[in-house]
Amino acid sequence: MIITCAQLDLEQIDGSGQCFRWQRGADGAYRIPAFGRVLRARQLSPDSVELDCSPEEWQAVWADYFDMQTDYAAVMARIDPEDDYLRAASACGSGIRILRQPLWEVIAAFIISQNNNIPRIRGSMARLCGGQADFPGPQAVAQMDGQSLRAAGLGYRAEYLLRAAQTFGEAQALDALAAMPYAQARERLMNCRGIGPKVADCICLFGLGHREAFPVDTWVRRIAQRHYDGCFPCERYAGVQGIMQQWMFAYERREAGRISSGEPKK
């Protein structure tokens, strides 16, 4: 089937730092595993995507995964007309959507992400899967030893992932976390050793769908200092500031890449 959406760009989503198990084939199509299924998706044009699922599966699983119920054009329309930086960032990342991914997989991915880069995170996630389509659940991870986790490239993060697996492998622990409002979920996550404010906000944004979560890393801190007198106006964009964060993150990384490659900024 083919869907039409002006705000859905597979390449932008894949490079946005929120998902780490997508695989792009030689034909440009993406293999996307989630919820015990695998979707093949290929960008046909800036506003159309070809999918190998039925309309029924799209509505039951993947439409929610791609957050199709959110009007990203309306979110973009909320940007302050005088904020040239955010307007440019939103135009740059206009195809990014906040995926609704399996919660445990997101928890694991962002624990692994600490002081790490995207290729290494992808490698660690792949090694933990061991060739399987599904990411191992918390009970399975909890049964691994530290040596096995370090062999997957986790380093000191192995202990943090093991602790999280033991915590969220308990009965209904993930369901309880998913039912919490943002502030409570964030606090619950930070009670787990190895999960600080930034990782907790990433989990809240990418695993729990709390778009008010606003992860602050080196990139976002730099943006705030350069363009917002040290503090991004989250209150103006209440409820969607996490989407703004993704647009800014993508834009800043693209501009940094241009500078390092010698390409002139536009």
PDB file of C-alpha atoms in Angstrom, residues 112 115-125 127 152-155 157:
ATOM      1  CA  ILE A 112      23.164   2.426  25.948  1.00  0.00           C
ATOM      2  CA  ASN A 115      28.344   9.070  26.060  1.00  0.00           C
ATOM      3  CA  ASN A 116      27.959   7.079  22.866  1.00  0.00           C
ATOM      4  CA  ASN A 117      27.401   7.657  19.149  1.00  0.00           C
ATOM      5  CA  ILE A 118      24.693   6.403  16.810  1.00  0.00           C
ATOM      6  CA  PRO A 119      26.745   3.746  14.926  1.00  0.00           C
ATOM      7  CA  ARG A 120      27.947   2.199  18.196  1.00  0.00           C
ATOM      8  CA  ILE A 121      24.428   2.252  19.672  1.00  0.00           C
ATOM      9  CA  ARG A 122      23.121   0.497  16.565  1.00  0.00           C
ATOM     10  CA  GLY A 123      25.869  -2.105  16.852  1.00  0.00           C
ATOM     11  CA  SER A 124      25.150  -2.821  20.504  1.00  0.00           C
ATOM     12  CA  MET A 125      21.408  -3.118  19.882  1.00  0.00           C
ATOM     13  CA  ARG A 127      24.370  -7.709  19.060  1.00  0.00           C
ATOM     14  CA  ALA A 152      27.819  -6.389  23.127  1.00  0.00           C
ATOM     15  CA  GLY A 153      29.838  -3.180  23.451  1.00  0.00           C
ATOM     16  CA  LEU A 154      28.022  -1.715  26.464  1.00  0.00           C
ATOM     17  CA  GLY A 155      31.068  -1.098  28.660  1.00  0.00           C
ATOM     18  CA  ARG A 157      26.505   0.784  30.725  1.00  0.00           C
TER      19      ARG A 157
END
